[in-house]
Amino acid sequence: MATGKLFRELELPQQKPQDDGVLFPAVLSPNSSTGSIAVQLSAFEDAIKAHKPWLESLLRKSGAILFRGFHVISPSDFNRVVEAFDFPELPYAGGAAPRTQVVDRVYTANESPLDKEIPFHHEMAYVPDPPTKLFFFCEEEPGRGGETPIVLSRIIYEKMKDKHPEFVAKLEEHGLTYIKIAGDDDDPSSFTGSSWKSAYKTDDKNIAEERAAKQGIKLEWMGNTAKMITNPLPAIRFDKESGRKTWFNSLAVSYSGPASEKIRSGNAFAELGNGDHVDDDAMKDLFKILEEECVAIPWKKGDVLLVNNLTVLHSRRPLITPPRRILASLCK
C-alpha cells in the first residue's frame, strides 16, 4: 500500500491482525532505493516531518511501527530520525536499568548480559510519568536470537481478566508497589541493576532522596544500599485514545517467585498496593499469555522500531549468536 512519496507498507509473516484488521506492528519501507545513503537519510527525515500526523495516527492504530530499509547506519543517524519526529525527550531519571548515553538523545538499551531474557514490561511503569513513546535502533544485527518481542497490552488485560478476574480486580483496586534494592555501584549482571547513584545522577544521599521523592519513591538506607519503595501505582490503566484498559505495569519483571519460597531471586519486587503478595498461579498464566500473544520480528541492521509505550509491552529474548547492539531513545 502506497502512503506517500517515501513510505510503503509491508507485510511480514510475524505480524498479527488486530480485531479491527490493523496489523501489529505496522511495517514501513521506502518506495525507492535510489540515491546516496546521505540523500536517503535526509529524505527519510523530510518524510517524517511531512507525514508526521499520518505516522502518529498509524502508531495509535497499530501500537508500533517498524521502519525497515531506510539506511539508518550510525547512532548519529538514529538521533537524526528521533529528532525528526520532534517528540519531547524524557530524561532517564530513576530508571531501573543501567544505560549509557551514546550521542545526544540516544542511549544503550538495557546493558545486562545479552544471553539473559528480560521479561515483558511497559518502560518505567514504576514511576508516575513514564515515557509515552520508545525508539529502538538496530546498529548490529543479531546472529540468532536477541529479538525484542512486543505485545498489545489491552489483549493481556482482557485475557488475564477472563482467567483471573479476582486477581485483576485487586490490581485495579490497589495497584502495585514496586521495591528495588540498589547498591552504590551498577550491577551489570542484572537487568534491574542500576545503582541509586546512576538512577538519580548523584552520589549525595540527600539529593537522591529529593529526586526520588519527586517520583513518589521513598529511599530507605542500609549503609550505602538504598531500598527504593514506590507509592502504590496503577497496574491497570485506561488508554483514552483507544478507549481500552491496558495491563500497564512491570509485574513480569518484578516477580521474584512464589512467596512461599524462603529465598527469592532478584533485586526488584512487586506487591499489591495493600501489601498482599502477588498471586503465583496468575503469574504462571501471565507469562504463558504474554508468550502466546507476542510478536517477535528478527532484527535487521538499520531497523528503527517506534513503540507506543502506553499500549504496548516489550521484552528481550536471549541472544544465541552474537553480535547484537540495540540503542534506545525515550520520549515524553
mmCIF file of C-alpha atoms in Angstrom:
data_model
loop_
_atom_site.group_PDB
_atom_site.id
_atom_site.type_symbol
_atom_site.label_atom_id
_atom_site.label_comp_id
_atom_site.label_asym_id
_atom_site.label_seq_id
_atom_site.Cartn_x
_atom_site.Cartn_y
_atom_site.Cartn_z
ATOM 1 C CA MET A 1 0.000 0.000 0.000
ATOM 2 C CA ALA A 2 1.464 3.380 -1.006
ATOM 3 C CA THR A 3 1.398 6.005 1.717
ATOM 4 C CA GLY A 4 3.166 8.986 0.204
ATOM 5 C CA LYS A 5 6.303 9.603 -1.779
ATOM 6 C CA LEU A 6 8.609 7.666 0.559
ATOM 7 C CA PHE A 7 6.624 5.150 2.626
ATOM 8 C CA ARG A 8 5.025 1.876 1.634
ATOM 9 C CA GLU A 9 3.543 -0.696 3.979
ATOM 10 C CA LEU A 10 4.977 -4.202 4.071
ATOM 11 C CA GLU A 11 3.546 -7.429 5.418
ATOM 12 C CA LEU A 12 5.799 -9.808 7.322
ATOM 13 C CA PRO A 13 4.851 -13.335 8.429
ATOM 14 C CA GLN A 14 5.288 -12.475 12.111
ATOM 15 C CA GLN A 15 2.689 -9.663 12.139
ATOM 16 C CA LYS A 16 -0.685 -10.308 13.772
ATOM 17 C CA PRO A 17 -4.020 -8.774 12.741
ATOM 18 C CA GLN A 18 -5.915 -6.947 15.465
ATOM 19 C CA ASP A 19 -9.675 -7.250 15.893
ATOM 20 C CA ASP A 20 -10.141 -4.304 13.522
ATOM 21 C CA GLY A 21 -7.855 -5.866 10.896
ATOM 22 C CA VAL A 22 -4.947 -3.493 11.536
ATOM 23 C CA LEU A 23 -1.635 -5.334 11.511
ATOM 24 C CA PHE A 24 0.583 -5.355 14.605
ATOM 25 C CA PRO A 25 3.115 -3.911 14.225
ATOM 26 C CA ALA A 26 2.887 -1.752 11.123
ATOM 27 C CA VAL A 27 5.953 -2.149 8.892
ATOM 28 C CA LEU A 28 7.102 0.661 6.593
ATOM 29 C CA SER A 29 9.864 0.664 3.995
ATOM 30 C CA PRO A 30 10.999 3.140 1.305
ATOM 31 C CA ASN A 31 9.210 3.309 -2.023
ATOM 32 C CA SER A 32 12.544 3.723 -3.810
ATOM 33 C CA SER A 33 16.132 2.759 -3.033
ATOM 34 C CA THR A 34 17.757 5.224 -5.400
ATOM 35 C CA GLY A 35 20.170 7.918 -4.306
ATOM 36 C CA SER A 36 23.097 8.031 -1.906
ATOM 37 C CA ILE A 37 22.809 6.990 1.725
ATOM 38 C CA ALA A 38 23.093 10.618 2.824
ATOM 39 C CA VAL A 39 20.293 11.672 0.488
ATOM 40 C CA GLN A 40 18.147 8.746 1.594
ATOM 41 C CA LEU A 41 18.566 9.616 5.268
ATOM 42 C CA SER A 42 17.749 13.240 4.550
ATOM 43 C CA ALA A 43 14.701 12.161 2.551
ATOM 44 C CA PHE A 44 13.619 9.946 5.462
ATOM 45 C CA GLU A 45 13.846 12.912 7.851
ATOM 46 C CA ASP A 46 11.856 15.109 5.468
ATOM 47 C CA ALA A 47 9.200 12.417 5.009
ATOM 48 C CA ILE A 48 8.817 12.003 8.772
ATOM 49 C CA LYS A 49 8.236 15.735 9.174
ATOM 50 C CA ALA A 50 5.856 15.902 6.207
ATOM 51 C CA HIS A 51 3.820 12.851 7.218
ATOM 52 C CA LYS A 52 4.039 13.108 11.000
ATOM 53 C CA PRO A 53 0.234 13.333 11.558
ATOM 54 C CA TRP A 54 -0.275 10.182 9.459
ATOM 55 C CA LEU A 55 2.575 8.374 11.245
ATOM 56 C CA GLU A 56 1.145 9.305 14.654
ATOM 57 C CA SER A 57 -2.274 8.061 13.554
ATOM 58 C CA LEU A 58 -0.732 4.789 12.384
ATOM 59 C CA LEU A 59 1.082 4.461 15.719
ATOM 60 C CA ARG A 60 -2.181 4.941 17.613
ATOM 61 C CA LYS A 61 -3.954 2.337 15.487
ATOM 62 C CA SER A 62 -1.221 -0.294 15.364
ATOM 63 C CA GLY A 63 0.701 0.318 18.589
ATOM 64 C CA ALA A 64 4.129 0.085 16.967
ATOM 65 C CA ILE A 65 5.824 0.898 13.656
ATOM 66 C CA LEU A 66 8.903 -0.878 12.316
ATOM 67 C CA PHE A 67 10.861 1.222 9.795
ATOM 68 C CA ARG A 68 12.968 -1.108 7.646
ATOM 69 C CA GLY A 69 15.373 -0.314 4.818
ATOM 70 C CA PHE A 70 15.896 3.408 5.409
ATOM 71 C CA HIS A 71 19.709 3.287 5.586
ATOM 72 C CA VAL A 72 19.980 4.388 9.185
ATOM 73 C CA ILE A 73 23.568 3.340 9.851
ATOM 74 C CA SER A 74 25.034 5.023 12.914
ATOM 75 C CA PRO A 75 23.887 6.257 16.326
ATOM 76 C CA SER A 76 24.054 9.801 14.939
ATOM 77 C CA ASP A 77 21.758 8.769 12.070
ATOM 78 C CA PHE A 78 19.348 7.297 14.614
ATOM 79 C CA ASN A 79 19.447 10.519 16.615
ATOM 80 C CA ARG A 80 18.501 12.439 13.458
ATOM 81 C CA VAL A 81 15.492 10.167 12.988
ATOM 82 C CA VAL A 82 14.388 10.651 16.597
ATOM 83 C CA GLU A 83 14.748 14.414 16.338
ATOM 84 C CA ALA A 84 12.801 14.478 13.063
ATOM 85 C CA PHE A 85 9.740 13.262 14.965
ATOM 86 C CA ASP A 86 10.193 16.151 17.420
ATOM 87 C CA PHE A 87 8.721 14.323 20.410
ATOM 88 C CA PRO A 88 9.903 15.850 23.713
ATOM 89 C CA GLU A 89 12.767 13.934 25.293
ATOM 90 C CA LEU A 90 12.233 12.114 28.585
ATOM 91 C CA PRO A 91 15.289 12.333 30.864
ATOM 92 C CA TYR A 92 16.232 8.881 32.120
ATOM 93 C CA ALA A 93 15.875 9.634 35.836
ATOM 94 C CA GLY A 94 15.069 6.908 38.341
ATOM 95 C CA GLY A 95 15.478 4.138 35.781
ATOM 96 C CA ALA A 96 15.973 0.559 36.984
ATOM 97 C CA ALA A 97 18.213 -0.466 34.094
ATOM 98 C CA PRO A 98 21.838 0.555 33.579
ATOM 99 C CA ARG A 99 22.171 2.702 30.425
ATOM 100 C CA THR A 100 24.924 4.786 28.861
ATOM 101 C CA GLN A 101 24.441 7.877 26.735
ATOM 102 C CA VAL A 102 25.828 7.305 23.239
ATOM 103 C CA VAL A 103 25.056 10.592 21.496
ATOM 104 C CA ASP A 104 22.525 13.350 22.253
ATOM 105 C CA ARG A 105 19.135 11.608 22.737
ATOM 106 C CA VAL A 106 20.488 8.102 22.092
ATOM 107 C CA TYR A 107 21.301 5.636 24.876
ATOM 108 C CA THR A 108 22.237 1.995 25.095
ATOM 109 C CA ALA A 109 19.345 -0.342 25.663
ATOM 110 C CA ASN A 110 19.479 -2.462 28.813
ATOM 111 C CA GLU A 111 23.146 -3.345 29.414
ATOM 112 C CA SER A 112 22.580 -6.633 31.242
ATOM 113 C CA PRO A 113 24.176 -9.776 29.724
ATOM 114 C CA LEU A 114 22.650 -10.432 26.319
ATOM 115 C CA ASP A 115 22.173 -14.144 26.974
ATOM 116 C CA LYS A 116 19.612 -13.274 29.655
ATOM 117 C CA GLU A 117 15.927 -12.776 28.933
ATOM 118 C CA ILE A 118 14.219 -9.551 30.012
ATOM 119 C CA PRO A 119 10.518 -10.150 30.763
ATOM 120 C CA PHE A 120 7.702 -8.063 29.282
ATOM 121 C CA HIS A 121 7.109 -4.610 30.714
ATOM 122 C CA HIS A 122 5.972 -1.100 29.960
ATOM 123 C CA GLU A 123 9.045 1.112 30.135
ATOM 124 C CA MET A 124 9.347 2.790 33.557
ATOM 125 C CA ALA A 125 5.858 1.746 34.674
ATOM 126 C CA TYR A 126 7.201 2.166 38.217
ATOM 127 C CA VAL A 127 7.200 6.000 38.002
ATOM 128 C CA PRO A 128 4.144 8.289 37.815
ATOM 129 C CA ASP A 129 5.084 9.788 34.426
ATOM 130 C CA PRO A 130 6.650 7.110 32.231
ATOM 131 C CA PRO A 131 7.641 7.697 28.608
ATOM 132 C CA THR A 132 4.787 7.639 26.119
ATOM 133 C CA LYS A 133 6.937 6.552 23.176
ATOM 134 C CA LEU A 134 10.097 4.480 22.730
ATOM 135 C CA PHE A 135 12.502 4.251 19.827
ATOM 136 C CA PHE A 136 14.796 1.252 19.296
ATOM 137 C CA PHE A 137 17.556 1.066 16.673
ATOM 138 C CA CYS A 138 19.456 -1.984 15.458
ATOM 139 C CA GLU A 139 23.078 -0.932 14.971
ATOM 140 C CA GLU A 140 24.401 -4.508 14.935
ATOM 141 C CA GLU A 141 22.108 -7.255 13.697
ATOM 142 C CA PRO A 142 21.960 -10.340 15.949
ATOM 143 C CA GLY A 143 23.302 -13.579 14.551
ATOM 144 C CA ARG A 144 20.497 -15.575 16.164
ATOM 145 C CA GLY A 145 18.068 -14.770 18.962
ATOM 146 C CA GLY A 146 18.057 -11.399 20.681
ATOM 147 C CA GLU A 147 14.654 -10.305 19.354
ATOM 148 C CA THR A 148 12.631 -7.556 21.049
ATOM 149 C CA PRO A 149 9.144 -9.097 21.250
ATOM 150 C CA ILE A 150 6.186 -6.752 21.614
ATOM 151 C CA VAL A 151 2.601 -7.389 22.671
ATOM 152 C CA LEU A 152 -0.581 -5.336 22.872
ATOM 153 C CA SER A 153 -1.288 -4.514 26.494
ATOM 154 C CA ARG A 154 -5.083 -4.493 26.142
ATOM 155 C CA ILE A 155 -5.025 -8.123 24.996
ATOM 156 C CA ILE A 156 -3.084 -9.127 28.097
ATOM 157 C CA TYR A 157 -5.550 -7.265 30.308
ATOM 158 C CA GLU A 158 -8.548 -8.884 28.630
ATOM 159 C CA LYS A 159 -7.158 -12.413 28.791
ATOM 160 C CA MET A 160 -5.972 -12.058 32.385
ATOM 161 C CA LYS A 161 -9.349 -10.657 33.410
ATOM 162 C CA ASP A 162 -11.067 -13.651 31.824
ATOM 163 C CA LYS A 163 -8.764 -16.161 33.523
ATOM 164 C CA HIS A 164 -8.122 -14.459 36.882
ATOM 165 C CA PRO A 165 -10.916 -11.904 37.471
ATOM 166 C CA GLU A 166 -10.374 -11.697 41.236
ATOM 167 C CA PHE A 167 -6.654 -11.005 40.906
ATOM 168 C CA VAL A 168 -7.236 -8.387 38.215
ATOM 169 C CA ALA A 169 -9.903 -6.753 40.382
ATOM 170 C CA LYS A 170 -7.356 -6.489 43.198
ATOM 171 C CA LEU A 171 -4.839 -4.936 40.814
ATOM 172 C CA GLU A 172 -7.422 -2.383 39.726
ATOM 173 C CA GLU A 173 -8.381 -1.582 43.305
ATOM 174 C CA HIS A 174 -4.986 -1.495 44.996
ATOM 175 C CA GLY A 175 -2.399 -1.034 42.244
ATOM 176 C CA LEU A 176 1.190 -2.176 42.755
ATOM 177 C CA THR A 177 4.042 -1.133 44.995
ATOM 178 C CA TYR A 178 7.475 -1.655 43.444
ATOM 179 C CA ILE A 179 10.511 -2.316 45.640
ATOM 180 C CA LYS A 180 14.106 -2.387 44.480
ATOM 181 C CA ILE A 181 17.374 -2.906 46.335
ATOM 182 C CA ALA A 182 20.012 -0.655 44.764
ATOM 183 C CA GLY A 183 23.676 -0.527 45.734
ATOM 184 C CA ASP A 184 26.006 2.381 45.096
ATOM 185 C CA ASP A 185 27.571 0.632 42.070
ATOM 186 C CA ASP A 186 25.791 -0.638 38.980
ATOM 187 C CA ASP A 187 25.295 -4.393 38.820
ATOM 188 C CA PRO A 188 25.963 -5.310 35.167
ATOM 189 C CA SER A 189 24.661 -8.847 35.726
ATOM 190 C CA SER A 190 21.087 -7.672 36.397
ATOM 191 C CA PHE A 191 18.536 -6.117 34.045
ATOM 192 C CA THR A 192 17.366 -4.038 37.020
ATOM 193 C CA GLY A 193 20.933 -3.395 38.167
ATOM 194 C CA SER A 194 21.274 0.378 38.118
ATOM 195 C CA SER A 195 22.696 1.850 41.315
ATOM 196 C CA TRP A 196 20.932 4.616 43.204
ATOM 197 C CA LYS A 197 23.782 6.892 42.097
ATOM 198 C CA SER A 198 23.116 6.127 38.424
ATOM 199 C CA ALA A 199 19.348 6.294 38.858
ATOM 200 C CA TYR A 200 19.403 9.767 40.396
ATOM 201 C CA LYS A 201 22.605 11.148 38.832
ATOM 202 C CA THR A 202 24.236 11.970 42.163
ATOM 203 C CA ASP A 203 26.409 10.437 44.881
ATOM 204 C CA ASP A 204 24.725 12.582 47.556
ATOM 205 C CA LYS A 205 22.102 10.631 49.525
ATOM 206 C CA ASN A 206 20.087 13.759 50.358
ATOM 207 C CA ILE A 207 19.886 14.829 46.723
ATOM 208 C CA ALA A 208 18.948 11.271 45.744
ATOM 209 C CA GLU A 209 16.124 11.324 48.296
ATOM 210 C CA GLU A 210 14.841 14.641 46.922
ATOM 211 C CA ARG A 211 14.894 13.396 43.333
ATOM 212 C CA ALA A 212 13.264 10.110 44.299
ATOM 213 C CA ALA A 213 10.522 11.916 46.240
ATOM 214 C CA LYS A 214 9.555 13.829 43.094
ATOM 215 C CA GLN A 215 8.699 10.455 41.546
ATOM 216 C CA GLY A 216 6.808 9.242 44.598
ATOM 217 C CA ILE A 217 9.659 6.960 45.677
ATOM 218 C CA LYS A 218 10.954 6.638 49.228
ATOM 219 C CA LEU A 219 14.571 5.651 49.882
ATOM 220 C CA GLU A 220 15.420 3.626 52.979
ATOM 221 C CA TRP A 221 19.147 3.299 53.665
ATOM 222 C CA MET A 222 21.015 0.174 54.635
ATOM 223 C CA GLY A 223 24.551 1.518 54.765
ATOM 224 C CA ASN A 224 25.313 2.588 51.202
ATOM 225 C CA THR A 225 22.492 0.463 49.795
ATOM 226 C CA ALA A 226 19.094 2.012 49.104
ATOM 227 C CA LYS A 227 15.753 0.266 49.366
ATOM 228 C CA MET A 228 13.610 2.098 46.833
ATOM 229 C CA ILE A 229 9.871 1.879 47.568
ATOM 230 C CA THR A 230 7.259 3.435 45.303
ATOM 231 C CA ASN A 231 3.880 4.735 46.314
ATOM 232 C CA PRO A 232 1.150 2.394 45.038
ATOM 233 C CA LEU A 233 0.842 2.924 41.287
ATOM 234 C CA PRO A 234 -1.947 1.896 38.907
ATOM 235 C CA ALA A 235 -1.361 -1.594 37.487
ATOM 236 C CA ILE A 236 -4.256 -1.248 35.044
ATOM 237 C CA ARG A 237 -4.685 1.969 33.091
ATOM 238 C CA PHE A 238 -7.344 3.326 30.777
ATOM 239 C CA ASP A 239 -5.983 4.438 27.418
ATOM 240 C CA LYS A 240 -8.099 7.407 26.345
ATOM 241 C CA GLU A 241 -7.169 7.216 22.660
ATOM 242 C CA SER A 242 -8.249 3.597 22.221
ATOM 243 C CA GLY A 243 -10.892 3.564 24.946
ATOM 244 C CA ARG A 244 -9.438 0.286 26.279
ATOM 245 C CA LYS A 245 -7.905 -0.801 29.568
ATOM 246 C CA THR A 246 -4.259 -1.852 29.475
ATOM 247 C CA TRP A 247 -2.002 -4.127 31.538
ATOM 248 C CA PHE A 248 0.235 -1.174 32.393
ATOM 249 C CA ASN A 249 2.827 -2.489 34.820
ATOM 250 C CA SER A 250 6.207 -4.138 35.267
ATOM 251 C CA LEU A 251 4.833 -7.131 37.121
ATOM 252 C CA ALA A 252 6.577 -9.737 34.961
ATOM 253 C CA VAL A 253 9.948 -8.047 35.524
ATOM 254 C CA SER A 254 9.369 -7.591 39.263
ATOM 255 C CA TYR A 255 8.001 -11.054 40.024
ATOM 256 C CA SER A 256 10.634 -12.921 42.013
ATOM 257 C CA GLY A 257 8.999 -16.308 42.528
ATOM 258 C CA PRO A 258 6.416 -17.808 44.879
ATOM 259 C CA ALA A 259 6.006 -16.082 48.224
ATOM 260 C CA SER A 260 6.325 -19.495 49.896
ATOM 261 C CA GLU A 261 9.974 -19.759 48.887
ATOM 262 C CA LYS A 262 12.367 -18.660 51.621
ATOM 263 C CA ILE A 263 14.902 -17.307 49.129
ATOM 264 C CA ARG A 264 13.505 -15.297 46.241
ATOM 265 C CA SER A 265 15.635 -14.261 43.302
ATOM 266 C CA GLY A 266 16.346 -10.777 42.018
ATOM 267 C CA ASN A 267 16.760 -7.300 43.439
ATOM 268 C CA ALA A 268 13.358 -5.984 42.335
ATOM 269 C CA PHE A 269 9.991 -6.986 43.744
ATOM 270 C CA ALA A 270 6.340 -6.043 43.489
ATOM 271 C CA GLU A 271 3.406 -6.432 45.837
ATOM 272 C CA LEU A 272 -0.177 -5.283 45.763
ATOM 273 C CA GLY A 273 -0.677 -1.740 46.981
ATOM 274 C CA ASN A 274 -2.338 -3.070 50.141
ATOM 275 C CA GLY A 275 0.744 -5.181 50.937
ATOM 276 C CA ASP A 276 -0.640 -8.536 49.769
ATOM 277 C CA HIS A 277 1.528 -10.911 47.767
ATOM 278 C CA VAL A 278 1.032 -11.310 44.034
ATOM 279 C CA ASP A 279 -0.976 -14.392 43.037
ATOM 280 C CA ASP A 280 1.507 -17.062 41.913
ATOM 281 C CA ASP A 281 -0.976 -19.013 39.756
ATOM 282 C CA ALA A 282 -1.946 -15.801 37.978
ATOM 283 C CA MET A 283 1.714 -15.093 37.278
ATOM 284 C CA LYS A 284 2.205 -18.504 35.688
ATOM 285 C CA ASP A 285 -0.669 -17.803 33.326
ATOM 286 C CA LEU A 286 0.560 -14.260 32.688
ATOM 287 C CA PHE A 287 3.915 -15.480 31.383
ATOM 288 C CA LYS A 288 2.153 -18.029 29.166
ATOM 289 C CA ILE A 289 -0.288 -15.483 27.728
ATOM 290 C CA LEU A 290 2.466 -12.948 27.047
ATOM 291 C CA GLU A 291 4.425 -15.512 25.065
ATOM 292 C CA GLU A 292 1.368 -16.708 23.136
ATOM 293 C CA GLU A 293 0.226 -13.230 22.119
ATOM 294 C CA CYS A 294 3.544 -11.521 21.352
ATOM 295 C CA VAL A 295 5.146 -10.710 18.017
ATOM 296 C CA ALA A 296 8.896 -11.192 17.616
ATOM 297 C CA ILE A 297 10.336 -9.934 14.326
ATOM 298 C CA PRO A 298 14.068 -10.697 13.947
ATOM 299 C CA TRP A 299 16.157 -7.530 13.857
ATOM 300 C CA LYS A 300 17.868 -6.366 10.674
ATOM 301 C CA LYS A 301 20.674 -3.817 10.671
ATOM 302 C CA GLY A 302 19.253 -0.315 10.358
ATOM 303 C CA ASP A 303 15.797 -1.167 11.710
ATOM 304 C CA VAL A 304 14.067 1.557 13.729
ATOM 305 C CA LEU A 305 11.157 0.461 15.920
ATOM 306 C CA LEU A 306 8.771 3.091 17.301
ATOM 307 C CA VAL A 307 6.606 1.802 20.178
ATOM 308 C CA ASN A 308 3.597 3.358 21.887
ATOM 309 C CA ASN A 309 4.661 2.694 25.480
ATOM 310 C CA LEU A 310 1.137 3.389 26.747
ATOM 311 C CA THR A 311 -0.382 0.462 24.838
ATOM 312 C CA VAL A 312 2.460 -1.981 24.095
ATOM 313 C CA LEU A 313 4.744 -4.052 26.318
ATOM 314 C CA HIS A 314 8.196 -5.150 25.170
ATOM 315 C CA SER A 315 10.817 -7.660 26.261
ATOM 316 C CA ARG A 316 14.156 -9.117 25.138
ATOM 317 C CA ARG A 317 14.855 -12.683 24.139
ATOM 318 C CA PRO A 318 18.242 -14.214 24.971
ATOM 319 C CA LEU A 319 20.947 -13.754 22.343
ATOM 320 C CA ILE A 320 22.084 -17.101 20.972
ATOM 321 C CA THR A 321 24.646 -15.977 18.394
ATOM 322 C CA PRO A 322 26.401 -12.574 18.748
ATOM 323 C CA PRO A 323 26.759 -9.775 17.942
ATOM 324 C CA ARG A 324 23.825 -7.567 18.951
ATOM 325 C CA ARG A 325 23.707 -3.840 19.600
ATOM 326 C CA ILE A 326 20.345 -2.163 20.081
ATOM 327 C CA LEU A 327 20.125 1.521 21.031
ATOM 328 C CA ALA A 328 17.154 3.363 22.503
ATOM 329 C CA SER A 329 15.589 6.765 22.983
ATOM 330 C CA LEU A 330 12.737 7.691 25.349
ATOM 331 C CA CYS A 331 10.113 10.366 24.720
ATOM 332 C CA LYS A 332 7.600 12.106 26.981
#
